[in-house]
Coordinates of C-alpha atoms and ligand atoms in Angstrom, one line a residue:
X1 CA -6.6 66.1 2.4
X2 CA -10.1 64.6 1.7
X3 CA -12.2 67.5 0.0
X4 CA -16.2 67.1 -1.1
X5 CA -17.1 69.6 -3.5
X6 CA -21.4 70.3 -3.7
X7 CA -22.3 71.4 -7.4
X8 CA -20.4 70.4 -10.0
X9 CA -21.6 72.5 -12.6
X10 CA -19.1 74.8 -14.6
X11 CA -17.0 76.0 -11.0
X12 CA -17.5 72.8 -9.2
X13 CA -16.7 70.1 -11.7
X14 CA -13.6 72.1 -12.8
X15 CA -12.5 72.8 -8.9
X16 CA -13.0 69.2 -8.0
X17 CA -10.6 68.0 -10.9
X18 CA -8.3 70.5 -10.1
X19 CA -8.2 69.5 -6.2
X20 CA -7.4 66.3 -7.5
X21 CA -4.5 67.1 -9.6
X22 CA -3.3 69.1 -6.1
X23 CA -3.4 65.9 -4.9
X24 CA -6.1 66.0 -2.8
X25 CA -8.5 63.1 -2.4
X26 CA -12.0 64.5 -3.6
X27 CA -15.7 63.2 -3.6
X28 CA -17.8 65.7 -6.5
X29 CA -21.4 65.9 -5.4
X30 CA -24.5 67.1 -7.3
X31 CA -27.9 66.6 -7.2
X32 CA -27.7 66.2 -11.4
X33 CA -27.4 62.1 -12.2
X34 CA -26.6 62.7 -15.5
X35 CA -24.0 64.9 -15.2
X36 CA -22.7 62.4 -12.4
X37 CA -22.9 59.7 -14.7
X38 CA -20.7 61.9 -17.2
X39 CA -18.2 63.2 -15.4
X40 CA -18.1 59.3 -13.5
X41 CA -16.4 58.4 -16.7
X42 CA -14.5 61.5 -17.4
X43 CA -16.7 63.4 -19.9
X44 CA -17.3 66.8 -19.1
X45 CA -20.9 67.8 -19.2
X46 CA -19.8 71.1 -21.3
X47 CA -17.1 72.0 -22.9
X48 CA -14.2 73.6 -21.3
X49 CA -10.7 72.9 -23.0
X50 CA -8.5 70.9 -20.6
X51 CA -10.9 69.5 -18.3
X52 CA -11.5 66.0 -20.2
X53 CA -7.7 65.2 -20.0
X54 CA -7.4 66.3 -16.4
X55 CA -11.1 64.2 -15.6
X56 CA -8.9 61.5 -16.8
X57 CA -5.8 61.5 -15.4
X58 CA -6.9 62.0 -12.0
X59 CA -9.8 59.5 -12.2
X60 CA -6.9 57.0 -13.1
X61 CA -5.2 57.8 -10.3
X62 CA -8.4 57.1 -8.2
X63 CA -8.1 60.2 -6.4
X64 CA -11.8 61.8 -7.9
X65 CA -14.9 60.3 -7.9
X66 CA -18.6 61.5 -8.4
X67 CA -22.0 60.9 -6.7
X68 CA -25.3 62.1 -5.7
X69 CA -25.6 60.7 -1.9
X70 CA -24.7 63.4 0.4
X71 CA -23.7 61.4 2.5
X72 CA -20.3 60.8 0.5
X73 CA -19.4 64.2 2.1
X74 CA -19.2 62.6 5.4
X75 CA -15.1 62.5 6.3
X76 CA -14.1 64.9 4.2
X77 CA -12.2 67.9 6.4
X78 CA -13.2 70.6 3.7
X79 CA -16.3 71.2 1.7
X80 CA -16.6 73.4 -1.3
X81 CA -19.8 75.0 -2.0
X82 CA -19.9 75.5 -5.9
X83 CA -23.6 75.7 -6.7
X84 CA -24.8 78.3 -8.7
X85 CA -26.9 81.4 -7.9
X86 CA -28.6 82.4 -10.9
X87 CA -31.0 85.6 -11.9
X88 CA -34.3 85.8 -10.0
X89 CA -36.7 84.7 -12.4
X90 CA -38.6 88.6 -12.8
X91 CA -36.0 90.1 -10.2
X92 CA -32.7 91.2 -10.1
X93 CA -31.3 89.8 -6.9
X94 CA -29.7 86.4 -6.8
X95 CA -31.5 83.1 -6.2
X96 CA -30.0 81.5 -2.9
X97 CA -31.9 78.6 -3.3
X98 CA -29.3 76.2 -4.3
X99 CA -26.7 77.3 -1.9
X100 CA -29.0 77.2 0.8
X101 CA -30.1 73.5 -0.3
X102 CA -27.0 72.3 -0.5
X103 CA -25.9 73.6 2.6
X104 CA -28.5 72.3 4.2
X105 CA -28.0 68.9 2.9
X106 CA -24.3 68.9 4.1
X107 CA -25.4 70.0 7.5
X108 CA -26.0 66.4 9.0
X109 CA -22.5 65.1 7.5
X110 CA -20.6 67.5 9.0
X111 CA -17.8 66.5 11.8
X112 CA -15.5 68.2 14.1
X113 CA -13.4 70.7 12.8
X114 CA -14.4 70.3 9.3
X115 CA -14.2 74.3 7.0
X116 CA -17.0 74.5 4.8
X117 CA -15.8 77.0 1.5
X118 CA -18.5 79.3 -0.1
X119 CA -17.1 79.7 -3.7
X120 CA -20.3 80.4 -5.0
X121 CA -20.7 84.3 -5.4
X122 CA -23.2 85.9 -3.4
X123 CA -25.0 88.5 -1.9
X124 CA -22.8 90.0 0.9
X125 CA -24.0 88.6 4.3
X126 CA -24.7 85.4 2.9
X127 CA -21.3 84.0 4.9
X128 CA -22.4 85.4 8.0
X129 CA -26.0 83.7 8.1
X130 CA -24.7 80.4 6.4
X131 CA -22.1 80.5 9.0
X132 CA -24.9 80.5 12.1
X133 CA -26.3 77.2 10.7
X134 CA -22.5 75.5 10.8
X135 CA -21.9 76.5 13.7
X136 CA -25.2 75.5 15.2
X137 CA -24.9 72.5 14.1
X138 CA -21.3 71.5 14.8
X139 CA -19.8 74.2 16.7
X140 CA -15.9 73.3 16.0
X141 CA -16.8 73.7 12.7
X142 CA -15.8 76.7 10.4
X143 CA -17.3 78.3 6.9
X144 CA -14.6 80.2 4.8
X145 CA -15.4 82.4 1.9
X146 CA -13.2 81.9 -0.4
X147 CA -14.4 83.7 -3.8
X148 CA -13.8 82.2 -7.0
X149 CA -12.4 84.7 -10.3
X150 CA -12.0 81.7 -12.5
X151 CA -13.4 82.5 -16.6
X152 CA -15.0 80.1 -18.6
X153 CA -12.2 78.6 -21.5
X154 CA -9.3 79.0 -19.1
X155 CA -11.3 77.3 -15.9
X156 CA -8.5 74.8 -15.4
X157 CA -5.4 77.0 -15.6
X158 CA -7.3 79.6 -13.4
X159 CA -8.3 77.5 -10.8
X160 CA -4.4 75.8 -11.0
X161 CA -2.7 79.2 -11.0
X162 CA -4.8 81.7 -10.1
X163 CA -4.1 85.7 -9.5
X164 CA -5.0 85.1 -6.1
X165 CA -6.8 83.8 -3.3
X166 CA -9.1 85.5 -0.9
X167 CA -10.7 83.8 2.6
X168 CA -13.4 85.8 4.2
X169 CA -12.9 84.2 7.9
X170 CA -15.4 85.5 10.2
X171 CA -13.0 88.2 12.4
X172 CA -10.6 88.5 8.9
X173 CA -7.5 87.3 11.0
X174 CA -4.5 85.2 9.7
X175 CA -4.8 83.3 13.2
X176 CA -7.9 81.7 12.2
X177 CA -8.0 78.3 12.3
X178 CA -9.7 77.8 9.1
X179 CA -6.9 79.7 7.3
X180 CA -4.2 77.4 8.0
X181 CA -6.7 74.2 6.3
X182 CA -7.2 76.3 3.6
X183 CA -3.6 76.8 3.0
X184 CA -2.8 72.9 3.2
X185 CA -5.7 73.2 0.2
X186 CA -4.2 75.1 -1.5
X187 CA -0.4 74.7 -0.5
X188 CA 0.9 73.9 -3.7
X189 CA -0.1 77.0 -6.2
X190 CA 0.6 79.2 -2.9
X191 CA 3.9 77.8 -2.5
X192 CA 4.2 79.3 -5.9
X193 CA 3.7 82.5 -5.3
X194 CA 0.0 82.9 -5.3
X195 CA -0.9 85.9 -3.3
X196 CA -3.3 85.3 -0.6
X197 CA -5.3 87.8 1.2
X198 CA -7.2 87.0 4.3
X199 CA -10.7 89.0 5.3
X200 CA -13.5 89.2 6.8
X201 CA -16.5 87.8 5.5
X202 CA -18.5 90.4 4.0
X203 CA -15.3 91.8 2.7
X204 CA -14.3 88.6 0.8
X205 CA -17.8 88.6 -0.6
X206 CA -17.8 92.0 -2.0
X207 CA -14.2 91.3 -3.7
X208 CA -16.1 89.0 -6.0
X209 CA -19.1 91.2 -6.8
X210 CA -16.3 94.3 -7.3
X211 CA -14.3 92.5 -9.5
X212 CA -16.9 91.3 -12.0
X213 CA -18.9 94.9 -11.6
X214 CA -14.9 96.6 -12.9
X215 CA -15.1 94.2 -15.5
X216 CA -18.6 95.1 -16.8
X217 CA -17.9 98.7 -16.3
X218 CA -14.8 98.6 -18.1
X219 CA -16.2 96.7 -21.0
X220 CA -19.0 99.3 -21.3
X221 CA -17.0 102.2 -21.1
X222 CA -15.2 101.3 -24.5
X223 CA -18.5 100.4 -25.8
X224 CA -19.8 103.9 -25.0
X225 CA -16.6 105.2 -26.5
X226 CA -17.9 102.7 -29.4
X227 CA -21.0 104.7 -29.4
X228 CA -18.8 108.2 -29.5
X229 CA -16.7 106.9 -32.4
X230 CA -19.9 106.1 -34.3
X231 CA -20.8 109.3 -34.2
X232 CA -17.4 110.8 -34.8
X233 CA -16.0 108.4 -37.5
X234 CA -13.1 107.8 -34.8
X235 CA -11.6 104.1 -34.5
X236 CA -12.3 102.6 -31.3
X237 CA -10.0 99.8 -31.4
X238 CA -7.3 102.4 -32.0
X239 CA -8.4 104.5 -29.3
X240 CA -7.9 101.2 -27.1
X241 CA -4.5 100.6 -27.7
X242 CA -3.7 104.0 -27.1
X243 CA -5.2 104.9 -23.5
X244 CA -4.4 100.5 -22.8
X245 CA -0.6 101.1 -23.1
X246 CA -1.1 103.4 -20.0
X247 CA -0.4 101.1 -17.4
X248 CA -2.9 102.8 -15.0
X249 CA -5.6 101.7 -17.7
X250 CA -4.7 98.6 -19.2
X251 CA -5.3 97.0 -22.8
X252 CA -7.2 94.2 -21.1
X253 CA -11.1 94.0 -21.1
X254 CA -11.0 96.8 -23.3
X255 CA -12.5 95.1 -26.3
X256 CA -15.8 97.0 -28.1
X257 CA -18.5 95.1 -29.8
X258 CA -21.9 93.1 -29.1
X259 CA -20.9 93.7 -25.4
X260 CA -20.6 90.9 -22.4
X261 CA -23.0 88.3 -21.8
X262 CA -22.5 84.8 -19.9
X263 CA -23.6 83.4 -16.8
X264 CA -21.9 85.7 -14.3
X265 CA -20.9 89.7 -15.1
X266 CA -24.6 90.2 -16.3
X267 CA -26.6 88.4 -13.6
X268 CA -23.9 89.9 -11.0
X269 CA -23.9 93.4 -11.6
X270 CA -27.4 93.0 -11.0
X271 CA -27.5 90.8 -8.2
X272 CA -25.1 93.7 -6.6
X273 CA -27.2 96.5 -7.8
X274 CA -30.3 94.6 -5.5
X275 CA -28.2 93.9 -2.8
X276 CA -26.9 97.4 -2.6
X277 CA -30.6 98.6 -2.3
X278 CA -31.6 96.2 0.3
X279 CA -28.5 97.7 2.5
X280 CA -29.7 101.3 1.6
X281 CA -26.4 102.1 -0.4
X282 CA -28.3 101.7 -3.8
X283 CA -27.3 105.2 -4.9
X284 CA -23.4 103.7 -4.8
X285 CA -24.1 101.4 -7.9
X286 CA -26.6 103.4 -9.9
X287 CA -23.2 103.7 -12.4
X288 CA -24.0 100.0 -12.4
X289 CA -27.6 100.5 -14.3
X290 CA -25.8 102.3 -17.1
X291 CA -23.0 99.6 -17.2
X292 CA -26.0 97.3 -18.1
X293 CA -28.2 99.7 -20.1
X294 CA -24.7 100.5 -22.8
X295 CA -24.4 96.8 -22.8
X296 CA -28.1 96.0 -23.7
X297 CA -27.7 99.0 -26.3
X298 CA -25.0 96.8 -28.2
X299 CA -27.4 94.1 -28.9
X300 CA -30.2 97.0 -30.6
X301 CA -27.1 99.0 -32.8
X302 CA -26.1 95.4 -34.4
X303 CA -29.6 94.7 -35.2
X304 CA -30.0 98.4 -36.7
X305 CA -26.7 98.1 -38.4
X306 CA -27.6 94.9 -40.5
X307 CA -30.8 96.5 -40.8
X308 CA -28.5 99.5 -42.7
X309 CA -26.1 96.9 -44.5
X310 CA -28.6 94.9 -45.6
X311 CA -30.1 97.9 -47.7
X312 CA -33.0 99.3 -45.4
X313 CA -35.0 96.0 -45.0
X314 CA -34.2 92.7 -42.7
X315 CA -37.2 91.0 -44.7
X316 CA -36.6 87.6 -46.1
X317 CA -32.5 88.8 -46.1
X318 CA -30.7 85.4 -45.5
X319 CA -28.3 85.7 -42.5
X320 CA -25.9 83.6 -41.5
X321 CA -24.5 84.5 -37.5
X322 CA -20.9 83.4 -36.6
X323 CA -20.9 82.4 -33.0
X324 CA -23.5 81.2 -30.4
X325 CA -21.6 80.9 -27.1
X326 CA -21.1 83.9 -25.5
X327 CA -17.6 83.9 -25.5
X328 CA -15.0 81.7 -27.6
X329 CA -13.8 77.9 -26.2
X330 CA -17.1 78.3 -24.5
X331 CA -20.6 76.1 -25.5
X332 CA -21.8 78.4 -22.8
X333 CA -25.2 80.5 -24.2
X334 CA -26.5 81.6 -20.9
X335 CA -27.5 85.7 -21.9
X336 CA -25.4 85.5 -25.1
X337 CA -25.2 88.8 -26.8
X338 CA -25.1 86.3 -30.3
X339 CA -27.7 84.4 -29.4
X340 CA -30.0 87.4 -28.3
X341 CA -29.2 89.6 -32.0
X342 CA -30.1 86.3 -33.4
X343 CA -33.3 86.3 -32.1
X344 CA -34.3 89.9 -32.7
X345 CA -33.3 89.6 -36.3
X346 CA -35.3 86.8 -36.6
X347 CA -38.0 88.6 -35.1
X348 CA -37.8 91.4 -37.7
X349 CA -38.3 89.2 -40.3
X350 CA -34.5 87.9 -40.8
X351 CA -34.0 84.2 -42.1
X352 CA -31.4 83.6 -39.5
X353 CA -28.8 80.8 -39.8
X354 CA -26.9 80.3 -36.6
X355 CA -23.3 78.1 -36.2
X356 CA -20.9 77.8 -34.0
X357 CA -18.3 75.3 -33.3
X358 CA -19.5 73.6 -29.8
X359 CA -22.5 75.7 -28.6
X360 CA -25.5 74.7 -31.1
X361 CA -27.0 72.4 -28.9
X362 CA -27.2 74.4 -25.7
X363 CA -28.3 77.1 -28.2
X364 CA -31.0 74.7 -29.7
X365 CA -32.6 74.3 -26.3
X366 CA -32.5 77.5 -25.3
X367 CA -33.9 79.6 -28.8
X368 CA -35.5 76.5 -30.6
X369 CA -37.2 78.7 -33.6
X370 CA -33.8 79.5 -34.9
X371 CA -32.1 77.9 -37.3
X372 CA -29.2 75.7 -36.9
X373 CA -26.2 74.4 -39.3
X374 CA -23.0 73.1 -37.8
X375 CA -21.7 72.8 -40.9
X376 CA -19.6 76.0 -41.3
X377 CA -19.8 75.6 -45.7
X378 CA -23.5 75.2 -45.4
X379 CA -24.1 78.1 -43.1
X380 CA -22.5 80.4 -44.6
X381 CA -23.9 79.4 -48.5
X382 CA -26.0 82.1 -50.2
X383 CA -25.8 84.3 -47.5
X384 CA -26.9 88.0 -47.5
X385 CA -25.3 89.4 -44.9
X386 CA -22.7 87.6 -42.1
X387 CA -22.3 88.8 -38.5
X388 CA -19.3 87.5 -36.8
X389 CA -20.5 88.0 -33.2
X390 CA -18.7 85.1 -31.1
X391 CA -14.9 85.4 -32.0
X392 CA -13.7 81.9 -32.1
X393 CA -10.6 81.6 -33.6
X394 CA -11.9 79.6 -37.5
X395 CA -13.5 82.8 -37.9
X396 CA -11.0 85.2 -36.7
X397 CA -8.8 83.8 -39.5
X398 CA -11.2 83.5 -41.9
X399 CA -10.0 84.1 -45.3
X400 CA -12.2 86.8 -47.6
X401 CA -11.6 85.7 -50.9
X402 CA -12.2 82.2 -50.4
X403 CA -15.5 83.2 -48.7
X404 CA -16.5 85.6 -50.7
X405 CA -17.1 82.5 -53.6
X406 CA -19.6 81.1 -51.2
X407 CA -21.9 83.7 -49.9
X408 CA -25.0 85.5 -52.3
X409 CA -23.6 89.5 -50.8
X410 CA -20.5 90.2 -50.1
X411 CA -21.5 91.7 -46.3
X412 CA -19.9 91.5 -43.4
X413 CA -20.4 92.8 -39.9
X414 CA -17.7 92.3 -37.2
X415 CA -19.0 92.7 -33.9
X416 CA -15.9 91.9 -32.1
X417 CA -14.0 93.9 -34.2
X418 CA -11.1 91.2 -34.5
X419 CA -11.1 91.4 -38.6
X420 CA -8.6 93.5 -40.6
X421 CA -11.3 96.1 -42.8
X422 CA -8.8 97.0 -45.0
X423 CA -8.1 93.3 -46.1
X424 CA -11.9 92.4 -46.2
X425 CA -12.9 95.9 -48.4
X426 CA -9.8 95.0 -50.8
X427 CA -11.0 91.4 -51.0
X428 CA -14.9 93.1 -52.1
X429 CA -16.4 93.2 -48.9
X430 CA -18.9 95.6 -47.2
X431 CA -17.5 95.6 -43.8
X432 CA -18.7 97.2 -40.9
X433 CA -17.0 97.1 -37.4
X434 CA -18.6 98.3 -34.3
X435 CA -16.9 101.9 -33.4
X436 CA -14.9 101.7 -36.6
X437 CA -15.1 103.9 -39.8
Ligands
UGA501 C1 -16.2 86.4 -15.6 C2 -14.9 87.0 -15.0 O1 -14.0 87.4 -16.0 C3 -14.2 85.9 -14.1 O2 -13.1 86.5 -13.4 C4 -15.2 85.5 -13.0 O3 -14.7 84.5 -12.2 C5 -16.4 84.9 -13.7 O4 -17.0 85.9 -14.6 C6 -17.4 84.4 -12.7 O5 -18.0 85.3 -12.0 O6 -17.6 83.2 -12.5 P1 -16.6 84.7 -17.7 O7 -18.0 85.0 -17.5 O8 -16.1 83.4 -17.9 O9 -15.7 85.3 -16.5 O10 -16.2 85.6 -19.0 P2 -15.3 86.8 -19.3 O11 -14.0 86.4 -20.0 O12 -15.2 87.8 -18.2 O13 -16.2 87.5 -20.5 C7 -17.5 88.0 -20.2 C8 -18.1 88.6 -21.4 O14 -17.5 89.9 -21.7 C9 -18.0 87.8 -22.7 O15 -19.3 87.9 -23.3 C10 -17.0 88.5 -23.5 O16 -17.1 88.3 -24.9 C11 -17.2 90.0 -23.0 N1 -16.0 90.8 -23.2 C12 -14.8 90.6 -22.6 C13 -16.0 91.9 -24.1 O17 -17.1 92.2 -24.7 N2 -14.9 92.7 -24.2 C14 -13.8 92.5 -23.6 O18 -12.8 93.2 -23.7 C15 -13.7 91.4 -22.7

């Protein structure tokens, strides 16, 4: 099929590579001429493992390119929206002013029968009006929403083979017209065995704000059990593998420390909390508020516990932070928990030293007056105190002997609790987990 995808920012440039690989014949679009000119000749504009190598191989088999003209769109039979829909700047609801643009642009280039996808996520109702304009404009024409549950440092093998698919079709029946296209889309990971659900589309847009809200909730429910074992002495990784291997529950997502950050569960669960009130149903996610206040509380205990480990006083202490990107096999820093503790220390009077393996310069641009070493041996030299807070894998295996020759204190604070204490205290170390005796 020939598919345009709008946006190719971290959704769009990963689902227009992997359309490609499906075998699909795809134009990427974004108003961005840099990143065109990047991805043009296969270099991802961020990093994402996987996506270089795939850029390449379908760009040699000329079935991907990139522009900025619009009017490339024009003969394709399906359209993915991937723009993104950021925080309000000063508000909590999401900022439709890329999806509308873009939407808007694609208008004119639109033919008969052609589906346009939503895979942006939303506010619900979004599909509905967006749908009005399509059809307005070229009534034998269809919008799908068709949400997208891909995470960042798996994008490629998520969008390949993902858990499942949902299309919001406006009256949620199989015998839609637009399901069948989509299926021909997507025929080969469904002939796989990829469950598919079809809805309607409010439905298929609240999918995407539940899932990401269960997410957040269940990541701050074992950071307020974090908060319990703190005040217990109990071990909340321990406490995680215990109520995980119920299979009700679930080990997965149950990981305490600095909390979740990134460009999607924070601004979401906000985004849904707005939408919620402009419906009238607010007091159905006020849970949702104390989702994100335990997460924000995260970022204020690991400030206070350096504070403690560093002997009272964060003045002049020299500290090094492990981790920038708000998750590992990321260089994303959009509301990183790392980058944010960072910034407070260094606010309290901390010489911070910040490194991480591919996010410094994203980082640089968005905290400039912090410091910045990609070099991991200088970083961490005549360090005070060292917060792991971004668990990349160099510094999940780091070794504490060797690093405890290098640093001025032998401090450590784990605040993904993904070091052994008992090996770092019987190498020297002052560890400190988050939720951990
Ligand atoms: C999230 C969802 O997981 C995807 O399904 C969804 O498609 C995506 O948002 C989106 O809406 O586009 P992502 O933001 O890439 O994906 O990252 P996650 O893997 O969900 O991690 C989010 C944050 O939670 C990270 O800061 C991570 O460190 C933190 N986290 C995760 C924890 O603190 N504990 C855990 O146990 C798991």
């Amino acid at each position: 099929m020939r598919i345009s995808v709008i946006g190719c920012g971290y959704l769009g440039a990963v689902h227009a590579a992997c359309m490609a690989k499906l075998g699909h014949e795809v134009v990427g679009i974004d108003v961005d001429e840099r990143k065109i000119a990047d991805l043009s000749s296969s270099k991802a504009p961020f990093y994402e493992p996987g996506l270089e190598e795939l850029l390449r191989e379908v760009q040699d088999s000329s079935r991907l390119t990139f522009t900025t003209d619009m009017a490339a769109a024009a003969g394709s039979d399906v359209h993915f929206i991937c723009v993104g829909t950021p925080q309000k700047k000063g508000e909590n609801g999401a900022d439709m002013s890329y999806v509308d643009a873009s939407l808007f642009a694609l208008l004119p280039y639109l033919q008969e029968g052609n589906v346009v996808v939503g895979k942006s996520t939303v506010p619900v109702g979004t599909a509905e009006r967006l749908a009005g304009l399509v059809s307005e404009q070229e009534p034998s024409a269809h919008l799908v929403w068709n949400p997208e549950f891909l995470r960042e440092g798996h994008a490629v093998s998520d969008t390949l083979q993902p858990d499942r698919f949902v299309y919001g079709v406006p009256d949620g029946s199989e015998d839609h017209p637009a399901v069948g296209r989509l299926d021909e889309v997507y025929s080969a990971p469904i002939t796989a065995g990829t469950p598919r659900l079809v809805t309607d589309h409010a439905t298929a847009e609240l999918v995407k704000a539940a899932a990401n809200s269960f997410l957040a909730t269940k990541i701050s429910f074992i950071n307020a059990m974090a908060e319990v074992c703190e005040a217990t002495g109990a071990d909340v990784s321990r406490l995680a593998d215990a109520i995980g291997l119920d299979d009700r529950i679930g080990r997965k997502f149950l990981n305490a420390g600095i909390g979740f950050g990134g460009g999607c569960l924070p601004k979401d669960i906000r985004a849904f909390m707005a939408r919620a009130g402009e419906l009238g149903a607010d007091q159905a996610l006020t849970f949702l508020r104390e989702v994100d206040a335990i997460n924000m509380r995260r970022r204020t205990r690991v400030v206070e516990l350096t504070r403690e480990i560093c002997g009272g006083s964060l003045l002049g202490q020299r500290i090094t932070v492990l981790g920038a990107a708000f998750k590992p096999e990321s260089d994303d820093v959009r509301d990183s928990p790392a980058l944010s503790i960072a910034a407070q220390l260094q606010l309290q009077g901390a010489v911070v030293t910040v490194t991480d393996p591919k996010a410094l310069s994203n980082a640089a641009r968005r905290f400039p007056e912090l410091q910045y070493e990609p070099d991991f041996a200088s970083a961490v030299q005549a360090s005070d105190a060292l917060l792991l807070l971004t668990e990349w894998a160099e510094y999940r295996n780091l070794d504490p002997y060797d690093l405890g020759s290098r640093v001025s204190s032998l401090r450590i604070l784990d605040g993904r609790n993904v070091l052994d204490p008992a090996k770092w205290r019987a190498a020297g170390w002052h560890y400190r987990g988050l939720g951990r005796p």
